[in-house]
mmCIF file of C-alpha atoms in Angstrom:
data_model
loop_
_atom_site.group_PDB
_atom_site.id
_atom_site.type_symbol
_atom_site.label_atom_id
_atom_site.label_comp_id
_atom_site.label_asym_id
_atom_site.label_seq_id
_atom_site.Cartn_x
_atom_site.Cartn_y
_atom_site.Cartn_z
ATOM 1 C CA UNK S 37 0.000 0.000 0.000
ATOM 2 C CA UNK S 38 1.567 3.286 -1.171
ATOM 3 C CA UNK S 39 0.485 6.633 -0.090
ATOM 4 C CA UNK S 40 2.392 10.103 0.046
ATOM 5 C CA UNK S 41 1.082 12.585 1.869
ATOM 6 C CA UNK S 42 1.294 15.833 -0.688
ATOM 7 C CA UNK S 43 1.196 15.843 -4.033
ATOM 8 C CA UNK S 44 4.187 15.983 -6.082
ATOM 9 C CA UNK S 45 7.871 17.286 -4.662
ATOM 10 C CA UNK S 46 6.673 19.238 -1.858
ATOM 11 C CA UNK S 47 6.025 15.901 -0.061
ATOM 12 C CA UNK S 48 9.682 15.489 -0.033
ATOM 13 C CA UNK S 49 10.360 18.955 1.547
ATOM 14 C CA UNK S 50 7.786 18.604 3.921
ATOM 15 C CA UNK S 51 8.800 14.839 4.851
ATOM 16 C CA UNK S 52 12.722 16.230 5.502
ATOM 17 C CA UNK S 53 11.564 19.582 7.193
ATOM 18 C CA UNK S 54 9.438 17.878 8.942
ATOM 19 C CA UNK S 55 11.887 15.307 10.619
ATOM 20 C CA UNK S 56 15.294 17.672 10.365
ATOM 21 C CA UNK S 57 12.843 19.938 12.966
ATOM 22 C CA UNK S 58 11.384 17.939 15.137
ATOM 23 C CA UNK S 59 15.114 16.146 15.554
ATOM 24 C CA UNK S 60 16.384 19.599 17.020
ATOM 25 C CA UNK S 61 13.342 21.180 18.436
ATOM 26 C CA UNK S 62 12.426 21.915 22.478
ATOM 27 C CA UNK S 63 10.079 23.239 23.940
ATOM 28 C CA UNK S 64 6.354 23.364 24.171
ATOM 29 C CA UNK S 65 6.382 19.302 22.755
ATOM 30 C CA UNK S 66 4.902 16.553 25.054
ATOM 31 C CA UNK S 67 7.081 15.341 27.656
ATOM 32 C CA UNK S 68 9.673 12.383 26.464
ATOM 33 C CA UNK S 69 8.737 9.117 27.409
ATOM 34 C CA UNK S 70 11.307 7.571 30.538
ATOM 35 C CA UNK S 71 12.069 4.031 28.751
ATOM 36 C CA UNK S 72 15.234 4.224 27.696
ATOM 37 C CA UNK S 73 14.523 4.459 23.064
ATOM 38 C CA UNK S 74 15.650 1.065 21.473
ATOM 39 C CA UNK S 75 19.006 0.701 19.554
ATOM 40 C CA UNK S 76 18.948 0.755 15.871
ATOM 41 C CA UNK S 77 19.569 -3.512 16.060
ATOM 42 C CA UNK S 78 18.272 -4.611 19.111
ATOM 43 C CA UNK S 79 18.798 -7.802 17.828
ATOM 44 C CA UNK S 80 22.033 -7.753 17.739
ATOM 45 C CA UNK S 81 22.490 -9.156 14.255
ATOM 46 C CA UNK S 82 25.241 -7.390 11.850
ATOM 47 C CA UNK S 83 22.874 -6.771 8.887
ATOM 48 C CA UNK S 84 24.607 -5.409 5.468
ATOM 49 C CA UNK S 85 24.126 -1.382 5.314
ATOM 50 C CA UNK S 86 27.140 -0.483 2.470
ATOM 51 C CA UNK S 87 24.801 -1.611 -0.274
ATOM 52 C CA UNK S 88 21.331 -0.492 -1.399
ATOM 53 C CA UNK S 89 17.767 -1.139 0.834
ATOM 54 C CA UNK S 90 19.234 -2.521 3.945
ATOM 55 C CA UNK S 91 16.976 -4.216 6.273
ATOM 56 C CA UNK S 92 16.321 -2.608 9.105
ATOM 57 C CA UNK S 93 13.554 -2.139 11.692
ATOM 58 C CA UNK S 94 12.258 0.405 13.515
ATOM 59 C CA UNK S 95 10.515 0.620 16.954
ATOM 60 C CA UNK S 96 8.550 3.917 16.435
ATOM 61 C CA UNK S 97 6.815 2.898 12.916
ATOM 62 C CA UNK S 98 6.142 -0.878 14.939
ATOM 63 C CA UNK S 99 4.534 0.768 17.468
ATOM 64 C CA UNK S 100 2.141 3.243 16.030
ATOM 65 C CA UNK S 101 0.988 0.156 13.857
ATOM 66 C CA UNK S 102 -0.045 -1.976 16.452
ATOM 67 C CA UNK S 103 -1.715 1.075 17.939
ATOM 68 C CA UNK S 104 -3.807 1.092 14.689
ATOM 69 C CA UNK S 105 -4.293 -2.597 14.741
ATOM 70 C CA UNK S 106 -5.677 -2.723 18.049
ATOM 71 C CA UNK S 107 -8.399 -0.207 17.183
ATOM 72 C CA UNK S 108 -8.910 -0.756 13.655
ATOM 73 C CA UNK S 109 -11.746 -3.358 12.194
ATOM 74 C CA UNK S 110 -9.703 -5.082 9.303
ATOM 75 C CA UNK S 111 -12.313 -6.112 6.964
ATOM 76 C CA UNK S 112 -9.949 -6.275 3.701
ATOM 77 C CA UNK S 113 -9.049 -9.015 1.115
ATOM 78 C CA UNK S 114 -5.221 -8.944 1.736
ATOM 79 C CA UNK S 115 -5.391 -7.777 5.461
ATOM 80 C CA UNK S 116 -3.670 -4.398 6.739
ATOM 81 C CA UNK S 117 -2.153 -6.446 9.521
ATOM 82 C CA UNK S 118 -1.213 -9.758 10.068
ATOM 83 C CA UNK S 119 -4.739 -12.158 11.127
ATOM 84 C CA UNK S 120 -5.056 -12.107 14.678
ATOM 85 C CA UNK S 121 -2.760 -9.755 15.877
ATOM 86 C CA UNK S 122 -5.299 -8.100 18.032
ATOM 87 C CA UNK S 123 -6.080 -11.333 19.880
ATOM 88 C CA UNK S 124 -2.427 -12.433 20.024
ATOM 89 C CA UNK S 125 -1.468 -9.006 22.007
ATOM 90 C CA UNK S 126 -4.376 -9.083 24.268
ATOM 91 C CA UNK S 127 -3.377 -12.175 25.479
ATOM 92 C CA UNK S 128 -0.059 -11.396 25.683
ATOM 93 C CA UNK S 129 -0.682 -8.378 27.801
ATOM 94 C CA UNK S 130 -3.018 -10.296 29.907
ATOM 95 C CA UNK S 131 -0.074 -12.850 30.709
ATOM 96 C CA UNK S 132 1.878 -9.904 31.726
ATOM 97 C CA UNK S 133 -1.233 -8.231 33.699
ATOM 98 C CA UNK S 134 -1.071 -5.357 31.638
ATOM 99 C CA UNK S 135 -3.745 -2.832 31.361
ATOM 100 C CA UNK S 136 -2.811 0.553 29.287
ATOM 101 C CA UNK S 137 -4.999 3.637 28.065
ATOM 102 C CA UNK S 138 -5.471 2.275 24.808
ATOM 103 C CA UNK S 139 -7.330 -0.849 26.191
ATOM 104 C CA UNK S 140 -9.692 1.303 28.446
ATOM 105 C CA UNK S 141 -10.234 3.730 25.338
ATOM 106 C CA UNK S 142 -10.310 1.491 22.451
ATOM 107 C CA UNK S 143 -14.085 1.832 22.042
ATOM 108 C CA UNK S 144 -14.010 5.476 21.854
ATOM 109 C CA UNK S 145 -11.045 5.012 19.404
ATOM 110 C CA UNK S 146 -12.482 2.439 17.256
ATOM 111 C CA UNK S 147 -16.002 4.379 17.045
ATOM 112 C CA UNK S 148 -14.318 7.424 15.370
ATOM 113 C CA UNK S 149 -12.407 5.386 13.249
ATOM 114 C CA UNK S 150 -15.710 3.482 11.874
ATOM 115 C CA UNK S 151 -16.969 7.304 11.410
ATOM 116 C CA UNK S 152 -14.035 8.582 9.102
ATOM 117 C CA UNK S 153 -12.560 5.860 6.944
ATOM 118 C CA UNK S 154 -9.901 8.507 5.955
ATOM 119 C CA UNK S 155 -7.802 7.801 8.984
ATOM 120 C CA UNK S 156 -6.240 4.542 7.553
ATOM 121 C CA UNK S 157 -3.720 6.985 5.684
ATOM 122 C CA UNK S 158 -2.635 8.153 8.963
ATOM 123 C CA UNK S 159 -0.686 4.982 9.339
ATOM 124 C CA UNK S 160 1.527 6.324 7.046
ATOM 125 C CA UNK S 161 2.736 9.195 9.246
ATOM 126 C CA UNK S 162 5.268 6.795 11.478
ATOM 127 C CA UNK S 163 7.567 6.536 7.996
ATOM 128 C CA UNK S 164 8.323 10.168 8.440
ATOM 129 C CA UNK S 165 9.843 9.864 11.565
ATOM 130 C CA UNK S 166 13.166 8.486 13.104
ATOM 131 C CA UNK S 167 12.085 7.538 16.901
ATOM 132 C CA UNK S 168 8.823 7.889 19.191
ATOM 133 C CA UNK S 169 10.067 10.720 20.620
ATOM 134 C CA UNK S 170 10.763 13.058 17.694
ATOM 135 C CA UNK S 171 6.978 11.839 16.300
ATOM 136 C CA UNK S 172 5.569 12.877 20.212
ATOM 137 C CA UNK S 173 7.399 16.218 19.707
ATOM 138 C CA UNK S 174 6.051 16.913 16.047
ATOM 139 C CA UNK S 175 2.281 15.758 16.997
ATOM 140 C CA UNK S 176 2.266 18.023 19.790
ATOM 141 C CA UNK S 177 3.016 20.790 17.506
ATOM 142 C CA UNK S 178 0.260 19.895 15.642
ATOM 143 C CA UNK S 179 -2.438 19.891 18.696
ATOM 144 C CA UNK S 180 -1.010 22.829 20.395
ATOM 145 C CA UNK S 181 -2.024 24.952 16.903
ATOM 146 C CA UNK S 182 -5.153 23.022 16.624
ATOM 147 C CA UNK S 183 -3.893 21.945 12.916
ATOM 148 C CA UNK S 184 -3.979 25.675 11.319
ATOM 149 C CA UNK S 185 -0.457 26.394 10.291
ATOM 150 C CA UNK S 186 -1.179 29.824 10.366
ATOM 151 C CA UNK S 187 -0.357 29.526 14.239
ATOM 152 C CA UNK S 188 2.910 28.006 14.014
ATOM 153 C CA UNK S 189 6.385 30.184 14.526
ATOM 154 C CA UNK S 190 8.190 29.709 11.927
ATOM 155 C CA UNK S 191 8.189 27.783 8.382
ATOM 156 C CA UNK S 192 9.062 24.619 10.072
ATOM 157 C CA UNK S 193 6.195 24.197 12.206
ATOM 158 C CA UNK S 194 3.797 25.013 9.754
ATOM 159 C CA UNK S 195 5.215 22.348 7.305
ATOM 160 C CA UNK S 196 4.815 19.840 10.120
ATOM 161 C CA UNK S 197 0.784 21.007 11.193
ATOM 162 C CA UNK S 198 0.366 20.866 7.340
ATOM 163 C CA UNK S 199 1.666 17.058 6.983
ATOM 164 C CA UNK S 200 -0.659 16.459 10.000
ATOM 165 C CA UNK S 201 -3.781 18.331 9.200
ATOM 166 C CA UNK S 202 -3.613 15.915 5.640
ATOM 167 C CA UNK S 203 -5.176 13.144 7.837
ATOM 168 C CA UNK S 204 -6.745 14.960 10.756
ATOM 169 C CA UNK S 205 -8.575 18.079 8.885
ATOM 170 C CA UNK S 206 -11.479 18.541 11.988
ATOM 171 C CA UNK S 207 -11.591 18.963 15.614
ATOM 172 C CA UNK S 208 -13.276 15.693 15.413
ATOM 173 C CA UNK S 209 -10.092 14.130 14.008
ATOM 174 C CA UNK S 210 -7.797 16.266 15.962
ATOM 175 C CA UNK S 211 -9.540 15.298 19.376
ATOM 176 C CA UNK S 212 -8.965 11.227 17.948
ATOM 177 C CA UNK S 213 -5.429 11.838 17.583
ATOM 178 C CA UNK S 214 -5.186 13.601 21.201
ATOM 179 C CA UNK S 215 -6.462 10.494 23.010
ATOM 180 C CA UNK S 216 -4.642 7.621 20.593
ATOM 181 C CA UNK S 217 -1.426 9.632 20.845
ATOM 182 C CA UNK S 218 -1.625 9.560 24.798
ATOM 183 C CA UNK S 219 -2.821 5.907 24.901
ATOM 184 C CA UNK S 220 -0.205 4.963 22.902
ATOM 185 C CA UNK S 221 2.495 6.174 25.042
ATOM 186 C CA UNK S 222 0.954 4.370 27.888
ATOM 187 C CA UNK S 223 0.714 1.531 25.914
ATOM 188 C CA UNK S 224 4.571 1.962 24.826
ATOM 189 C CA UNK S 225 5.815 2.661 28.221
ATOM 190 C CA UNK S 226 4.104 -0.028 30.123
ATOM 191 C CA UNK S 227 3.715 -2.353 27.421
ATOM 192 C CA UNK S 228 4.887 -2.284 23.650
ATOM 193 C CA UNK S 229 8.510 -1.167 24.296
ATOM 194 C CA UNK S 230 9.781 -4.380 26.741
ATOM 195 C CA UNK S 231 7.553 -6.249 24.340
ATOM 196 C CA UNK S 232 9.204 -4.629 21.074
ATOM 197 C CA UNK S 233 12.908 -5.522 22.513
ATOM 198 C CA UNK S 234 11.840 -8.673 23.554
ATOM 199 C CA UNK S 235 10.619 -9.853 19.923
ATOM 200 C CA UNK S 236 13.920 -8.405 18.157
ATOM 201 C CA UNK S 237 15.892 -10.444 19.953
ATOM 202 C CA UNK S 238 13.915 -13.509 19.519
ATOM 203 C CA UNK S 239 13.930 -12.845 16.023
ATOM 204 C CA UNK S 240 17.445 -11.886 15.368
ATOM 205 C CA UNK S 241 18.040 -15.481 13.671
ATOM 206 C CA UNK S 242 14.786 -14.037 11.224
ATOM 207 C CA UNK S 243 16.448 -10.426 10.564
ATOM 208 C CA UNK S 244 20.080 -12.603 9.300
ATOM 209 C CA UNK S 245 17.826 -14.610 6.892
ATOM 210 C CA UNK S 246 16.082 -11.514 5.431
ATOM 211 C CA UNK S 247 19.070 -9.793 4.964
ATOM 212 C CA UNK S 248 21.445 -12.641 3.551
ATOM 213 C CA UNK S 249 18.439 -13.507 0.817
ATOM 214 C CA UNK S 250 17.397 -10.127 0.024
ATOM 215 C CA UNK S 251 20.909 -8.803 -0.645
ATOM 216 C CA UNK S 252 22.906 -12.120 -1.425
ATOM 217 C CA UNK S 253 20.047 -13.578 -4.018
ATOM 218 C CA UNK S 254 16.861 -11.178 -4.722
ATOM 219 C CA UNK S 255 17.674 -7.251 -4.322
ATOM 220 C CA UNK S 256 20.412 -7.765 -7.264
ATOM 221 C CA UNK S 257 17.567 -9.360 -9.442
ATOM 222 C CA UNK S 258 15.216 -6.695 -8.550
ATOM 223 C CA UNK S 259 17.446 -3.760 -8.465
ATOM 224 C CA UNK S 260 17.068 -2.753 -12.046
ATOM 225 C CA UNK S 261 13.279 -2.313 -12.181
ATOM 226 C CA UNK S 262 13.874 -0.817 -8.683
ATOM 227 C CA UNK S 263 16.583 1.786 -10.296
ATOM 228 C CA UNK S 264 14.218 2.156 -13.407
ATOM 229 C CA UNK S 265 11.293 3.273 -11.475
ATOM 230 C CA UNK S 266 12.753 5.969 -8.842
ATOM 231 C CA UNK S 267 13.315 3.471 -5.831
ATOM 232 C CA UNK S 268 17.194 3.111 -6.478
ATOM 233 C CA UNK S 269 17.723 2.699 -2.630
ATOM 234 C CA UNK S 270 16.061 3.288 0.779
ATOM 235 C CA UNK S 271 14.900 1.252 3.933
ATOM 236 C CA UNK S 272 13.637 -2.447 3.759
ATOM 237 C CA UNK S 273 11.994 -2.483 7.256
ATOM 238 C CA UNK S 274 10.737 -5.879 8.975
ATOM 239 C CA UNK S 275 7.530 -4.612 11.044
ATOM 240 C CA UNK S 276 5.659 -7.218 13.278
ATOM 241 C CA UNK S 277 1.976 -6.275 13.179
ATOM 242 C CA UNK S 278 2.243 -6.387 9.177
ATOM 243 C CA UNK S 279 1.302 -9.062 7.092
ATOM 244 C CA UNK S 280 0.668 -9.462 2.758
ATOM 245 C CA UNK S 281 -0.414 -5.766 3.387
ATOM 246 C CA UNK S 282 3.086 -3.442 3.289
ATOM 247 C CA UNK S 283 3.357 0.146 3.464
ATOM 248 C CA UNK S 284 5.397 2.133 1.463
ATOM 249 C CA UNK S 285 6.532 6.239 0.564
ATOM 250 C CA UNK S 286 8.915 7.682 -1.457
ATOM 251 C CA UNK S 287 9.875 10.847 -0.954
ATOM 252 C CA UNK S 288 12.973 10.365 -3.995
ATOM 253 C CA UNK S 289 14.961 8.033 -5.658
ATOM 254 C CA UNK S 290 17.295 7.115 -2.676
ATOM 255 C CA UNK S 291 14.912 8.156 -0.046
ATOM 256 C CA UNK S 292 12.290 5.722 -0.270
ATOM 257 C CA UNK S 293 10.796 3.545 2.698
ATOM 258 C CA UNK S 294 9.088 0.072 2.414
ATOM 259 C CA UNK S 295 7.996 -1.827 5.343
ATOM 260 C CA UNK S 296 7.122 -4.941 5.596
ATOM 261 C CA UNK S 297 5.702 -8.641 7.567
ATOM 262 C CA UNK S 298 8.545 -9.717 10.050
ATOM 263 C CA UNK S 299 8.773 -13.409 9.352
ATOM 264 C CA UNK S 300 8.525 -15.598 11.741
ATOM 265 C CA UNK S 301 11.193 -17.836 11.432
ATOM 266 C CA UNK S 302 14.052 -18.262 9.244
ATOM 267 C CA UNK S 303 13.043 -20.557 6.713
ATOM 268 C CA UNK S 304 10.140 -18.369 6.156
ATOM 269 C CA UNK S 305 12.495 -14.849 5.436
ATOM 270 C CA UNK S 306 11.153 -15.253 1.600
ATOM 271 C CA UNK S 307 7.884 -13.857 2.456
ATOM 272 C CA UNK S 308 9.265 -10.783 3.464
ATOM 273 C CA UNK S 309 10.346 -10.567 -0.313
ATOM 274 C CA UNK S 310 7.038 -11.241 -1.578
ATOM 275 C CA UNK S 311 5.582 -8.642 0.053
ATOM 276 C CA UNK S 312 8.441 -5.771 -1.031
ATOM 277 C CA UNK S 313 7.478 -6.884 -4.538
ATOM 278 C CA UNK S 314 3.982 -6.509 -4.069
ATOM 279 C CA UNK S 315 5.126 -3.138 -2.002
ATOM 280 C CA UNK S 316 7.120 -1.966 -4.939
ATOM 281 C CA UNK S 317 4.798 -2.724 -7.996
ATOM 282 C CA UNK S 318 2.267 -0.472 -6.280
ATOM 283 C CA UNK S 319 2.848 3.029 -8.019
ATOM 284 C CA UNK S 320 3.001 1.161 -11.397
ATOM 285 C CA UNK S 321 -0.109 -0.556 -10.615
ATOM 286 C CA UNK S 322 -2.508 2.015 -9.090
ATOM 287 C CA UNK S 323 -1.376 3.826 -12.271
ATOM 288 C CA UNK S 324 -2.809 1.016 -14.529
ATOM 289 C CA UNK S 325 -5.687 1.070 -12.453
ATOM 290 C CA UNK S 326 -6.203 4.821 -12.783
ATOM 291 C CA UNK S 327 -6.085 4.273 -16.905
ATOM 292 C CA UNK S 328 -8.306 2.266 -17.047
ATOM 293 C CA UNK S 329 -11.188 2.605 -15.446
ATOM 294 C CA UNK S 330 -14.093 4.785 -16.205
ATOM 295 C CA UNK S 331 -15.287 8.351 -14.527
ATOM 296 C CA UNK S 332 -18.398 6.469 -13.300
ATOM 297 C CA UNK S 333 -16.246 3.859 -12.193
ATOM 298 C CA UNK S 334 -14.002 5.981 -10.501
ATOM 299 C CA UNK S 335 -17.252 7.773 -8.543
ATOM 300 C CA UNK S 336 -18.286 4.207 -7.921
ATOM 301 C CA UNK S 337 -15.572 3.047 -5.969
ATOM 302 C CA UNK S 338 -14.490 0.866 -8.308
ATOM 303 C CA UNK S 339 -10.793 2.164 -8.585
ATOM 304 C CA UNK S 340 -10.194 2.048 -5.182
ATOM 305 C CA UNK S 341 -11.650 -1.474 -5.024
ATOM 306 C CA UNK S 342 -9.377 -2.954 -7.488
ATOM 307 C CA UNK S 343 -6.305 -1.569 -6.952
ATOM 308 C CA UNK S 344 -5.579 -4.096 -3.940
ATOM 309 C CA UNK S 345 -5.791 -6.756 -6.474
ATOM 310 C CA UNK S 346 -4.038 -4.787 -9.111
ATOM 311 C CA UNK S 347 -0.981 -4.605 -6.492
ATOM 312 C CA UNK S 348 -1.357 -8.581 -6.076
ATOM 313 C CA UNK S 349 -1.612 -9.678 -9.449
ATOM 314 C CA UNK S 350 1.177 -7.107 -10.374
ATOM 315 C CA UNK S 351 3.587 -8.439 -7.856
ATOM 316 C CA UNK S 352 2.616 -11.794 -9.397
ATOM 317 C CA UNK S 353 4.500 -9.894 -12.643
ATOM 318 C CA UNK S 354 6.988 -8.210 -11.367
ATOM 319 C CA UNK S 355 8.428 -11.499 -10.165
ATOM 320 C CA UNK S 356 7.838 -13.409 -13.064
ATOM 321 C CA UNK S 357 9.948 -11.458 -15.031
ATOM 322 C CA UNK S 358 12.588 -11.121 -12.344
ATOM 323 C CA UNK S 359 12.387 -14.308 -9.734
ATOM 324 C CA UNK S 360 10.466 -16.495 -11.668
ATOM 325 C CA UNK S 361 11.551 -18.966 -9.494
ATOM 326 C CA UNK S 362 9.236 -17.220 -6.279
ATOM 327 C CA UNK S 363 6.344 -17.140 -8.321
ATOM 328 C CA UNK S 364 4.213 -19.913 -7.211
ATOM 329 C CA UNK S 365 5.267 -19.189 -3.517
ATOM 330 C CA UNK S 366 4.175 -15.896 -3.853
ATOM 331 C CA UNK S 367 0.819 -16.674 -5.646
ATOM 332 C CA UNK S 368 0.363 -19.544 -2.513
ATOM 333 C CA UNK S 369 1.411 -16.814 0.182
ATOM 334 C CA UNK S 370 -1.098 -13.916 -1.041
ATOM 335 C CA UNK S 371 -3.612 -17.354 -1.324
ATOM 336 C CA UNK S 372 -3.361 -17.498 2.363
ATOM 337 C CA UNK S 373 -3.602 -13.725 3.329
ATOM 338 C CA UNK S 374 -6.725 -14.140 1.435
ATOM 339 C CA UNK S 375 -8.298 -16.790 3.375
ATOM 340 C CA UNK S 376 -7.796 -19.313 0.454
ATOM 341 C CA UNK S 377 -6.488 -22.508 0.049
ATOM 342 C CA UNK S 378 -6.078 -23.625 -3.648
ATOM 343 C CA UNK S 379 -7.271 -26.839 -4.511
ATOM 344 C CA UNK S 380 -5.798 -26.551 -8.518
ATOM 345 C CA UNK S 381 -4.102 -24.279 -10.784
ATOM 346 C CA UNK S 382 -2.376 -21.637 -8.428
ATOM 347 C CA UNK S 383 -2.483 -18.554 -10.890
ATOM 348 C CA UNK S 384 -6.196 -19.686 -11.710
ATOM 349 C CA UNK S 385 -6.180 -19.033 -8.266
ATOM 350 C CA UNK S 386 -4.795 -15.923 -7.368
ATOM 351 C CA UNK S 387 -6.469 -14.706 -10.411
ATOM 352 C CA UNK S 388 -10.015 -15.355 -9.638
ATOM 353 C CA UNK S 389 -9.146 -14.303 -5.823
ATOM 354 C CA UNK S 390 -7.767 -11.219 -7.023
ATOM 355 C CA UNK S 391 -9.774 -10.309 -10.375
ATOM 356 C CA UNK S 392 -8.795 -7.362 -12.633
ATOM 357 C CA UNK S 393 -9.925 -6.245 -16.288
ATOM 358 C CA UNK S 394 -7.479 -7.384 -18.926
ATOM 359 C CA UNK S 395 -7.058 -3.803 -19.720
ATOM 360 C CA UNK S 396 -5.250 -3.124 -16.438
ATOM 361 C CA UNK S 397 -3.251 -6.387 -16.569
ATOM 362 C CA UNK S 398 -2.412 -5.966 -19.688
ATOM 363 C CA UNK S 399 -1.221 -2.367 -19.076
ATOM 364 C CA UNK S 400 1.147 -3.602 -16.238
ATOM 365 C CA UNK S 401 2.892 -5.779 -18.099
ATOM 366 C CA UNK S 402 3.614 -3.547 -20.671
ATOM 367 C CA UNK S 403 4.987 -0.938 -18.303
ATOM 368 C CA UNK S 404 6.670 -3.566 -16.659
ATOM 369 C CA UNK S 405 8.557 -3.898 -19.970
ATOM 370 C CA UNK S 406 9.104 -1.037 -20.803
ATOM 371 C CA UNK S 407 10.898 -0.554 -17.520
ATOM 372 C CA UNK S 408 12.785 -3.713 -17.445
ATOM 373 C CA UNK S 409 13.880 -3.527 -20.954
ATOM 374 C CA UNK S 410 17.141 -4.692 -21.910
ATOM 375 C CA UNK S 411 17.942 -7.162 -18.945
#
């Protein structure tokens, strides 16, 4: 899933403003949390960084996803987080005897969030930033000039009330973020952050496997579309409420960010790939989408319908031009995100689970071409 946050380059200069402020700023933020902020590598696994889209992950853009899992219904195809996740951390926390803010107000949470459907792109915002803290500091901003940039004090400030006020436009919204912003820091410091640690080192094995596969085998077979197509380099980040369901920005060629399901174990590190190719088809495919569909389609709903499958079934492309070889493992994978178990042909399959108009299959693959031409 893809999403920027402004429209053309301004995204880019709001996305670096943004973060080179709220790295340096002081006063009148929301006080720091006292847990001491995770490492870069918790895990302590030496991962490869002298070479394009290390893997990485990062504790801040972890945490405000589970925050959205836990009050989010997920309702969708390919789910936005990985099935069960909810259930899995309430009984974790109730093995620990841990009761936070967001449990006591994830009704009030959840009912605004059934109300405006435009909050899912707020998940987004966590890409932005480097730690918990420095996202804390720049929401607080926000609040404090209750999202009209005309209050801020200088041009910083208003460039980070304007990348707020995208996805929280009303007091209605503003008030939402208030309350899930607070609960969440509960929720880190009494919960998610012991928890976060906790999982990085049990996973450290998982982290090795991503990264010796992705940049020993895979990224070299993917990096010319990824070159061709403004996503030269950037972050590869492991993130453990995800599932078939990334999230990606770019904010320029090098300075892209793609996050993805943390496997969980080693012999299942492929996934991860699956789901970066599904990630990094996206633009190409919401554009084939966007072609080829009708106004009255587009007023419908239609477009927004289909380009979930569109960024399935052109994943399925990408890597049968590239990785032929992961093909039927990634057709089987986004089977199971779905719910489905084939029983036959697997791209009979995941083409019937995942249905899209010739026209906008056909138009991927010749983009696809066009881009990888020459290899």
């Amino acid at each position: 899933m893809t999403r920027t946050f402004l429209q053309g380059g301004r995204v880019v200069a709001l996305a670096i403003g943004a973060m080179a402020f709220v790295a340096g700023c002081g006063g009148g933020a929301q006080q720091q949390s006292a847990e001491t902020p995770a490492p870069a590598n918790p895990s302590g696994v030496a991962t490869t960084t002298n070479a394009p889209w290390p893997v990485k992950t990062r504790e801040q853009l972890d945490l405000w996803l589970h925050g959205f899992a836990m009050v989010q219904a997920d309702t969708t195809r390919v789910p936005f987080f990985r099935r069960g996740y909810r259930d899995q951390m309430v009984v974790e926390k109730n093995r620990r005897g841990v009761t936070t803010l967001l449990d006591q107000n994830r009704a009030q949470l959840a009912a605004r969030f059934a109300m405006n459907r435009n909050l899912v792109g707020a998940q987004f915002a966590a890409l932005y930033f480097g730690s918990w803290d420095e996202m804390q500091r720049a929401i607080a901003i926000f609040l404090q000039a209750q999202g009209d940039p005309g209050r801020a004090r200088d041009q910083q400030q208003q460039q980070i009330i304007a990348f707020f006020a995208q996805s929280f436009n009303t007091p209605a919204d503003r008030d939402w973020l208030e309350l899930f912003s607070r609960s969440l820091a509960d929720e880190y410091t009494k919960f998610y952050h012991e928890y976060w640690i906790q999982e990085q080192r049990a996973r450290g094995p998982v982290l090795a496997a991503v990264d010796s596969l992705w940049q020993g085998v895979y990224r070299p077979k993917f990096q010319t579309y990824l070159s061709r197509t403004q996503q030269e380099s950037g972050d590869f980040l492991l993130s453990l409420p995800l599932d078939g369901e990334g999230r990606t920005v770019s904010a320029g060629k090098r300075e892209n960010s793609i996050a993805v399901e943390f496997p969980e174990s080693p012999r299942q590190a492929v996934e991860a790939v699956y789901v970066f190719a599904h990630e990094a088809v996206g633009a190409v495919a919401n554009q084939a989408v966007i072609d080829n569909v009708t106004p009255a389609e587009r007023r419908e709903g239609r477009a927004d319908r289909m380009q979930s499958a569109a960024a399935v079934r052109g994943g399925a492309l990408l890597i049968q031009r590239v990785a032929p070889e992961l093909l039927d493992g990634y057709s089987r994978f986004y089977l199971r995100a779905a719910g489905v178990t084939p029983s036959g042909d697997v791209a009979a399959a995941l083409a019937s689970t995942f249905p899209i108009t010739d026209a906008i299959r056909d138009a991927i693959g010749r983009q696809l071409d066009t881009v990888l031409g020459g290899i």
